[in-house]
GROMACS .gro file of C-alpha atoms in nm:
model
  385
    1UNK     CA    1   0.000   0.000   0.000
    2UNK     CA    2   0.136   0.344  -0.092
    3UNK     CA    3   0.171   0.618   0.171
    4UNK     CA    4  -0.088   0.848   0.003
    5UNK     CA    5  -0.345   0.567  -0.002
    6UNK     CA    6  -0.259   0.479   0.359
    7UNK     CA    7  -0.316   0.838   0.475
    8UNK     CA    8  -0.637   0.863   0.274
    9UNK     CA    9  -0.787   0.546   0.422
   10UNK     CA   10  -0.679   0.643   0.774
   11UNK     CA   11  -0.841   0.986   0.746
   12UNK     CA   12  -1.158   0.833   0.599
   13UNK     CA   13  -1.176   0.599   0.897
   14UNK     CA   14  -1.134   0.899   1.130
   15UNK     CA   15  -1.412   1.086   0.946
   16UNK     CA   16  -1.660   0.798   0.956
   17UNK     CA   17  -1.635   0.743   1.331
   18UNK     CA   18  -1.625   1.116   1.414
   19UNK     CA   19  -1.990   1.151   1.320
   20UNK     CA   20  -2.076   0.969   1.641
   21UNK     CA   21  -1.964   1.260   1.854
   22UNK     CA   22  -2.157   1.501   1.633
   23UNK     CA   23  -2.477   1.316   1.717
   24UNK     CA   24  -2.428   1.387   2.088
   25UNK     CA   25  -2.523   1.745   1.991
   26UNK     CA   26  -2.869   1.607   1.915
   27UNK     CA   27  -2.917   1.431   2.248
   28UNK     CA   28  -3.135   1.717   2.382
   29UNK     CA   29  -3.369   1.669   2.085
   30UNK     CA   30  -3.361   1.288   2.115
   31UNK     CA   31  -3.423   1.293   2.491
   32UNK     CA   32  -3.705   1.546   2.451
   33UNK     CA   33  -3.888   1.287   2.239
   34UNK     CA   34  -3.942   1.077   2.552
   35UNK     CA   35  -3.983   1.358   2.804
   36UNK     CA   36  -3.627   1.396   2.939
   37UNK     CA   37  -3.480   1.746   2.982
   38UNK     CA   38  -3.133   1.901   2.959
   39UNK     CA   39  -3.047   1.787   3.313
   40UNK     CA   40  -3.077   1.426   3.199
   41UNK     CA   41  -2.861   1.502   2.895
   42UNK     CA   42  -2.596   1.650   3.124
   43UNK     CA   43  -2.617   1.350   3.357
   44UNK     CA   44  -2.572   1.100   3.073
   45UNK     CA   45  -2.276   1.297   2.936
   46UNK     CA   46  -2.129   1.301   3.286
   47UNK     CA   47  -2.146   0.919   3.282
   48UNK     CA   48  -1.969   0.939   2.947
   49UNK     CA   49  -1.706   1.161   3.110
   50UNK     CA   50  -1.631   0.905   3.379
   51UNK     CA   51  -1.596   0.626   3.124
   52UNK     CA   52  -1.382   0.846   2.902
   53UNK     CA   53  -1.141   0.951   3.175
   54UNK     CA   54  -1.089   0.594   3.295
   55UNK     CA   55  -1.047   0.474   2.936
   56UNK     CA   56  -0.797   0.744   2.839
   57UNK     CA   57  -0.588   0.664   3.144
   58UNK     CA   58  -0.576   0.295   3.049
   59UNK     CA   59  -0.569   0.347   2.671
   60UNK     CA   60  -0.192   0.301   2.668
   61UNK     CA   61  -0.227  -0.027   2.855
   62UNK     CA   62  -0.483  -0.155   2.605
   63UNK     CA   63  -0.283  -0.043   2.301
   64UNK     CA   64   0.033  -0.201   2.442
   65UNK     CA   65  -0.161  -0.525   2.483
   66UNK     CA   66  -0.359  -0.540   2.157
   67UNK     CA   67  -0.181  -0.291   1.931
   68UNK     CA   68  -0.297   0.062   1.855
   69UNK     CA   69  -0.492  -0.009   1.536
   70UNK     CA   70  -0.670  -0.314   1.675
   71UNK     CA   71  -0.762  -0.111   1.983
   72UNK     CA   72  -0.900   0.163   1.759
   73UNK     CA   73  -1.103  -0.098   1.572
   74UNK     CA   74  -1.256  -0.228   1.894
   75UNK     CA   75  -1.331   0.128   2.005
   76UNK     CA   76  -1.531   0.192   1.688
   77UNK     CA   77  -1.739  -0.119   1.752
   78UNK     CA   78  -1.815   0.008   2.103
   79UNK     CA   79  -1.923   0.345   1.960
   80UNK     CA   80  -2.143   0.169   1.706
   81UNK     CA   81  -2.320  -0.026   1.979
   82UNK     CA   82  -2.361   0.294   2.181
   83UNK     CA   83  -2.531   0.474   1.890
   84UNK     CA   84  -2.756   0.176   1.824
   85UNK     CA   85  -2.871   0.182   2.186
   86UNK     CA   86  -2.928   0.559   2.184
   87UNK     CA   87  -3.146   0.519   1.875
   88UNK     CA   88  -3.339   0.229   2.023
   89UNK     CA   89  -3.413   0.329   2.383
   90UNK     CA   90  -3.719   0.543   2.458
   91UNK     CA   91  -3.697   0.598   2.835
   92UNK     CA   92  -3.449   0.697   3.103
   93UNK     CA   93  -3.287   0.394   3.261
   94UNK     CA   94  -2.991   0.159   3.266
   95UNK     CA   95  -2.993   0.133   2.887
   96UNK     CA   96  -2.910   0.502   2.848
   97UNK     CA   97  -2.637   0.474   3.107
   98UNK     CA   98  -2.486   0.175   2.922
   99UNK     CA   99  -2.499   0.366   2.592
  100UNK     CA  100  -2.327   0.663   2.757
  101UNK     CA  101  -2.054   0.445   2.906
  102UNK     CA  102  -1.989   0.273   2.572
  103UNK     CA  103  -1.963   0.612   2.402
  104UNK     CA  104  -1.707   0.725   2.660
  105UNK     CA  105  -1.507   0.405   2.623
  106UNK     CA  106  -1.499   0.428   2.245
  107UNK     CA  107  -1.426   0.798   2.219
  108UNK     CA  108  -1.164   0.785   2.491
  109UNK     CA  109  -0.968   0.538   2.279
  110UNK     CA  110  -1.021   0.688   1.934
  111UNK     CA  111  -0.947   1.044   2.035
  112UNK     CA  112  -0.636   0.967   2.240
  113UNK     CA  113  -0.484   0.705   2.007
  114UNK     CA  114  -0.565   0.875   1.675
  115UNK     CA  115  -0.290   1.142   1.697
  116UNK     CA  116  -0.044   0.892   1.847
  117UNK     CA  117  -0.080   0.661   1.547
  118UNK     CA  118  -0.037   0.954   1.311
  119UNK     CA  119   0.273   1.080   1.495
  120UNK     CA  120   0.455   0.757   1.404
  121UNK     CA  121   0.403   0.828   1.035
  122UNK     CA  122   0.528   1.189   1.018
  123UNK     CA  123   0.833   1.386   1.129
  124UNK     CA  124   0.817   1.656   1.395
  125UNK     CA  125   0.840   1.923   1.124
  126UNK     CA  126   0.527   1.785   0.955
  127UNK     CA  127   0.316   1.745   1.269
  128UNK     CA  128   0.121   2.071   1.237
  129UNK     CA  129   0.026   1.987   0.879
  130UNK     CA  130  -0.092   1.633   0.953
  131UNK     CA  131  -0.248   1.708   1.292
  132UNK     CA  132  -0.442   1.984   1.115
  133UNK     CA  133  -0.562   1.739   0.849
  134UNK     CA  134  -0.657   1.492   1.121
  135UNK     CA  135  -0.855   1.755   1.308
  136UNK     CA  136  -1.017   1.874   0.983
  137UNK     CA  137  -1.151   1.525   0.909
  138UNK     CA  138  -1.259   1.490   1.272
  139UNK     CA  139  -1.442   1.821   1.257
  140UNK     CA  140  -1.605   1.733   0.925
  141UNK     CA  141  -1.751   1.425   1.091
  142UNK     CA  142  -1.852   1.622   1.402
  143UNK     CA  143  -2.030   1.895   1.215
  144UNK     CA  144  -2.188   1.713   0.922
  145UNK     CA  145  -2.365   1.441   1.120
  146UNK     CA  146  -2.610   1.691   1.279
  147UNK     CA  147  -2.669   1.835   0.931
  148UNK     CA  148  -2.735   1.482   0.802
  149UNK     CA  149  -2.979   1.428   1.088
  150UNK     CA  150  -3.162   1.750   0.998
  151UNK     CA  151  -3.185   1.644   0.632
  152UNK     CA  152  -3.318   1.303   0.734
  153UNK     CA  153  -3.577   1.464   0.962
  154UNK     CA  154  -3.681   1.688   0.673
  155UNK     CA  155  -3.724   1.378   0.457
  156UNK     CA  156  -3.961   1.226   0.711
  157UNK     CA  157  -3.720   1.007   0.909
  158UNK     CA  158  -3.685   1.032   1.285
  159UNK     CA  159  -3.367   1.146   1.457
  160UNK     CA  160  -3.324   0.785   1.571
  161UNK     CA  161  -3.256   0.678   1.213
  162UNK     CA  162  -2.953   0.910   1.205
  163UNK     CA  163  -2.811   0.730   1.509
  164UNK     CA  164  -2.856   0.389   1.345
  165UNK     CA  165  -2.705   0.506   1.014
  166UNK     CA  166  -2.398   0.649   1.190
  167UNK     CA  167  -2.364   0.325   1.387
  168UNK     CA  168  -2.324   0.144   1.053
  169UNK     CA  169  -2.057   0.395   0.942
  170UNK     CA  170  -1.865   0.327   1.262
  171UNK     CA  171  -1.853  -0.043   1.176
  172UNK     CA  172  -1.695   0.047   0.841
  173UNK     CA  173  -1.443   0.258   1.031
  174UNK     CA  174  -1.363  -0.037   1.259
  175UNK     CA  175  -1.289  -0.257   0.957
  176UNK     CA  176  -1.061   0.007   0.804
  177UNK     CA  177  -0.859   0.052   1.124
  178UNK     CA  178  -0.815  -0.325   1.155
  179UNK     CA  179  -0.695  -0.360   0.794
  180UNK     CA  180  -0.449  -0.069   0.830
  181UNK     CA  181  -0.257  -0.229   1.118
  182UNK     CA  182   0.025  -0.382   0.911
  183UNK     CA  183   0.049  -0.104   0.648
  184UNK     CA  184   0.095   0.161   0.920
  185UNK     CA  185   0.368  -0.041   1.088
  186UNK     CA  186   0.539  -0.083   0.752
  187UNK     CA  187   0.533   0.292   0.680
  188UNK     CA  188   0.640   0.411   1.028
  189UNK     CA  189   0.922   0.668   1.002
  190UNK     CA  190   1.114   0.482   1.272
  191UNK     CA  191   1.185   0.111   1.226
  192UNK     CA  192   1.203   0.048   1.602
  193UNK     CA  193   0.898  -0.099   1.781
  194UNK     CA  194   0.636   0.133   1.927
  195UNK     CA  195   0.741   0.291   2.255
  196UNK     CA  196   0.527   0.198   2.559
  197UNK     CA  197   0.215   0.413   2.572
  198UNK     CA  198   0.088   0.341   2.921
  199UNK     CA  199   0.069   0.621   3.176
  200UNK     CA  200   0.280   0.549   3.483
  201UNK     CA  201   0.355   0.768   3.786
  202UNK     CA  202   0.698   0.843   3.646
  203UNK     CA  203   0.555   0.938   3.305
  204UNK     CA  204   0.285   1.151   3.468
  205UNK     CA  205   0.544   1.337   3.674
  206UNK     CA  206   0.752   1.395   3.361
  207UNK     CA  207   0.458   1.547   3.175
  208UNK     CA  208   0.359   1.768   3.468
  209UNK     CA  209   0.712   1.909   3.490
  210UNK     CA  210   0.726   1.986   3.117
  211UNK     CA  211   0.606   2.293   2.927
  212UNK     CA  212   0.324   2.078   2.790
  213UNK     CA  213   0.129   2.122   3.114
  214UNK     CA  214  -0.005   2.464   3.008
  215UNK     CA  215  -0.164   2.354   2.676
  216UNK     CA  216  -0.298   2.045   2.856
  217UNK     CA  217  -0.475   2.276   3.104
  218UNK     CA  218  -0.584   2.520   2.833
  219UNK     CA  219  -0.755   2.256   2.623
  220UNK     CA  220  -0.988   2.175   2.914
  221UNK     CA  221  -1.118   2.533   2.911
  222UNK     CA  222  -1.146   2.536   2.531
  223UNK     CA  223  -1.333   2.206   2.532
  224UNK     CA  224  -1.575   2.344   2.792
  225UNK     CA  225  -1.645   2.644   2.569
  226UNK     CA  226  -1.694   2.414   2.271
  227UNK     CA  227  -1.927   2.182   2.463
  228UNK     CA  228  -2.133   2.467   2.602
  229UNK     CA  229  -2.188   2.624   2.260
  230UNK     CA  230  -2.225   2.308   2.055
  231UNK     CA  231  -2.391   2.044   2.272
  232UNK     CA  232  -2.693   2.264   2.347
  233UNK     CA  233  -2.705   2.452   2.016
  234UNK     CA  234  -3.035   2.283   1.930
  235UNK     CA  235  -3.179   2.426   2.252
  236UNK     CA  236  -3.044   2.776   2.184
  237UNK     CA  237  -3.167   2.768   1.823
  238UNK     CA  238  -3.516   2.638   1.905
  239UNK     CA  239  -3.562   2.908   2.170
  240UNK     CA  240  -3.482   3.178   1.913
  241UNK     CA  241  -3.669   3.024   1.621
  242UNK     CA  242  -3.346   2.951   1.432
  243UNK     CA  243  -3.239   2.643   1.236
  244UNK     CA  244  -2.955   2.467   1.418
  245UNK     CA  245  -2.851   2.294   1.093
  246UNK     CA  246  -2.744   2.633   0.952
  247UNK     CA  247  -2.509   2.686   1.244
  248UNK     CA  248  -2.351   2.341   1.215
  249UNK     CA  249  -2.315   2.367   0.838
  250UNK     CA  250  -2.148   2.711   0.845
  251UNK     CA  251  -1.935   2.623   1.147
  252UNK     CA  252  -1.814   2.297   0.991
  253UNK     CA  253  -1.744   2.456   0.653
  254UNK     CA  254  -1.545   2.734   0.823
  255UNK     CA  255  -1.339   2.498   1.034
  256UNK     CA  256  -1.261   2.255   0.753
  257UNK     CA  257  -1.180   2.536   0.509
  258UNK     CA  258  -0.939   2.716   0.739
  259UNK     CA  259  -0.778   2.397   0.868
  260UNK     CA  260  -0.706   2.281   0.515
  261UNK     CA  261  -0.589   2.624   0.397
  262UNK     CA  262  -0.362   2.662   0.701
  263UNK     CA  263  -0.244   2.301   0.706
  264UNK     CA  264   0.119   2.410   0.669
  265UNK     CA  265   0.087   2.702   0.910
  266UNK     CA  266   0.285   2.638   1.229
  267UNK     CA  267   0.155   2.925   1.436
  268UNK     CA  268   0.422   3.177   1.333
  269UNK     CA  269   0.725   3.278   1.535
  270UNK     CA  270   0.513   3.290   1.852
  271UNK     CA  271   0.244   3.018   1.838
  272UNK     CA  272   0.092   3.116   2.172
  273UNK     CA  273   0.034   3.471   2.052
  274UNK     CA  274  -0.148   3.330   1.750
  275UNK     CA  275  -0.352   3.103   1.977
  276UNK     CA  276  -0.441   3.401   2.200
  277UNK     CA  277  -0.575   3.602   1.904
  278UNK     CA  278  -0.782   3.307   1.784
  279UNK     CA  279  -0.924   3.243   2.131
  280UNK     CA  280  -1.023   3.609   2.158
  281UNK     CA  281  -1.217   3.564   1.833
  282UNK     CA  282  -1.387   3.264   1.992
  283UNK     CA  283  -1.481   3.472   2.297
  284UNK     CA  284  -1.615   3.753   2.080
  285UNK     CA  285  -1.834   3.503   1.894
  286UNK     CA  286  -1.997   3.395   2.221
  287UNK     CA  287  -2.056   3.757   2.327
  288UNK     CA  288  -2.209   3.828   1.985
  289UNK     CA  289  -2.436   3.526   2.026
  290UNK     CA  290  -2.564   3.660   2.358
  291UNK     CA  291  -2.693   3.975   2.186
  292UNK     CA  292  -2.777   3.839   1.839
  293UNK     CA  293  -3.134   3.741   1.931
  294UNK     CA  294  -3.325   3.604   1.628
  295UNK     CA  295  -3.101   3.757   1.360
  296UNK     CA  296  -3.002   3.494   1.105
  297UNK     CA  297  -2.705   3.691   0.960
  298UNK     CA  298  -2.560   3.744   1.310
  299UNK     CA  299  -2.624   3.377   1.390
  300UNK     CA  300  -2.417   3.276   1.088
  301UNK     CA  301  -2.148   3.529   1.183
  302UNK     CA  302  -2.128   3.366   1.526
  303UNK     CA  303  -2.074   3.029   1.354
  304UNK     CA  304  -1.796   3.172   1.136
  305UNK     CA  305  -1.611   3.345   1.423
  306UNK     CA  306  -1.646   3.042   1.649
  307UNK     CA  307  -1.521   2.818   1.370
  308UNK     CA  308  -1.214   3.036   1.312
  309UNK     CA  309  -1.139   3.083   1.681
  310UNK     CA  310  -1.180   2.731   1.811
  311UNK     CA  311  -1.125   2.546   1.486
  312UNK     CA  312  -0.789   2.698   1.397
  313UNK     CA  313  -0.649   2.727   1.750
  314UNK     CA  314  -0.704   2.360   1.838
  315UNK     CA  315  -0.453   2.193   1.599
  316UNK     CA  316  -0.189   2.455   1.689
  317UNK     CA  317  -0.249   2.387   2.058
  318UNK     CA  318  -0.217   2.008   2.022
  319UNK     CA  319   0.101   2.058   1.821
  320UNK     CA  320   0.269   2.280   2.080
  321UNK     CA  321   0.171   2.027   2.345
  322UNK     CA  322   0.340   1.749   2.146
  323UNK     CA  323   0.646   1.957   2.056
  324UNK     CA  324   0.696   2.073   2.417
  325UNK     CA  325   0.690   1.712   2.536
  326UNK     CA  326   0.995   1.492   2.580
  327UNK     CA  327   1.009   1.254   2.285
  328UNK     CA  328   0.987   0.942   2.503
  329UNK     CA  329   0.674   1.086   2.670
  330UNK     CA  330   0.501   1.199   2.352
  331UNK     CA  331   0.232   0.929   2.368
  332UNK     CA  332   0.159   0.996   2.735
  333UNK     CA  333   0.146   1.372   2.676
  334UNK     CA  334  -0.109   1.333   2.399
  335UNK     CA  335  -0.315   1.096   2.615
  336UNK     CA  336  -0.322   1.349   2.901
  337UNK     CA  337  -0.411   1.619   2.650
  338UNK     CA  338  -0.707   1.404   2.544
  339UNK     CA  339  -0.792   1.338   2.910
  340UNK     CA  340  -0.834   1.705   2.999
  341UNK     CA  341  -1.011   1.767   2.668
  342UNK     CA  342  -1.274   1.512   2.759
  343UNK     CA  343  -1.316   1.657   3.107
  344UNK     CA  344  -1.436   1.971   2.933
  345UNK     CA  345  -1.622   1.808   2.644
  346UNK     CA  346  -1.830   1.562   2.846
  347UNK     CA  347  -1.804   1.712   3.195
  348UNK     CA  348  -1.910   2.071   3.128
  349UNK     CA  349  -2.253   1.973   2.984
  350UNK     CA  350  -2.349   1.859   3.337
  351UNK     CA  351  -2.306   2.220   3.453
  352UNK     CA  352  -2.454   2.362   3.133
  353UNK     CA  353  -2.765   2.143   3.146
  354UNK     CA  354  -2.829   2.241   3.507
  355UNK     CA  355  -2.785   2.611   3.429
  356UNK     CA  356  -3.026   2.600   3.132
  357UNK     CA  357  -3.301   2.437   3.339
  358UNK     CA  358  -3.250   2.632   3.662
  359UNK     CA  359  -3.131   2.982   3.565
  360UNK     CA  360  -3.155   3.006   3.186
  361UNK     CA  361  -2.935   3.018   2.877
  362UNK     CA  362  -2.800   3.373   2.906
  363UNK     CA  363  -2.603   3.315   3.232
  364UNK     CA  364  -2.460   3.000   3.072
  365UNK     CA  365  -2.343   3.194   2.767
  366UNK     CA  366  -2.184   3.459   2.991
  367UNK     CA  367  -1.993   3.184   3.175
  368UNK     CA  368  -1.882   3.035   2.841
  369UNK     CA  369  -1.751   3.374   2.726
  370UNK     CA  370  -1.555   3.416   3.052
  371UNK     CA  371  -1.395   3.072   3.004
  372UNK     CA  372  -1.293   3.164   2.648
  373UNK     CA  373  -1.123   3.487   2.755
  374UNK     CA  374  -0.956   3.310   3.049
  375UNK     CA  375  -0.798   3.061   2.810
  376UNK     CA  376  -0.688   3.349   2.585
  377UNK     CA  377  -0.524   3.517   2.885
  378UNK     CA  378  -0.328   3.200   2.961
  379UNK     CA  379  -0.201   3.196   2.603
  380UNK     CA  380  -0.097   3.564   2.627
  381UNK     CA  381   0.103   3.498   2.944
  382UNK     CA  382   0.291   3.208   2.784
  383UNK     CA  383   0.357   3.417   2.471
  384UNK     CA  384   0.534   3.678   2.685
  385UNK     CA  385   0.748   3.432   2.880
   0.00000   0.00000   0.00000
């Protein structure tokens, strides 16, 4: 298998399974169909958080035991089962909890191991380019699955059908990852065996003492902002009489466009200054959303600014985290990066869901804006050091 074909198939596999996370944005709509509110959505995503954190911690142990690609394949099967259950169950109970736990298990593995596999295929100088491509395909899956669900609903299908269709795509992804095991090992830039990936106390201490600790902390705040704006976008849009599919379509197109255009951009001479500017744009988009009311043009502008701010800053942030890490701790650093990311992605909705039900959406959006500007401030301080 040639390297171009290998990269193409790997990125297709990433894209197909990424749609699963995009469907979590529709959980408020799905749960509303059987009388559950945003608090229940937050609770289920909190269960996903617990499963994710445990899985990310032990992802290195599993990949050392089964191999990274085989582990990714098994993770996609777990995600597929999770989506099938979400689309099948029509009441709050143990079934929803099981689906949430399976989602956390699968996503904890795919998100933490995906960049690690890719890092074996590219040099340090090419990491920004390929991490950006990886994140672009991830984001395309994230953002287009809610659009697909909206199209299916418009065609007369229920939102449950979108969950079952994406479950089938995840099975295809599992097959691709399994078949790519030997080709990826053959094309690794280093002929030596994979370094151990498991997180030990010594490895954890090494990461904490490195410069990678700051981007690892920053990504938790960024993920919280992302989760707050994206996971409950259907709720925000319905309350204002807007079409959530427009937001996801414009946001996804913006992110994918800029990530592909800037695939070779390494953040300039001062990457943290670039990250700070982008995060400020993200914060401005949230502030604009607070005051945009029912305006469709402003709603689309929010999607564009949020896509530029979060979408472009993320691959630069993951790259500086990897480059600041000691080479022998690269896998562990990326796993911890994924760990804190998931704390924000799946943990913050618990707070957000409670705030929407108890005190309303506006206070939530104000909190999200404050988190965005706090992360930007952290980037500014590192840029000056």
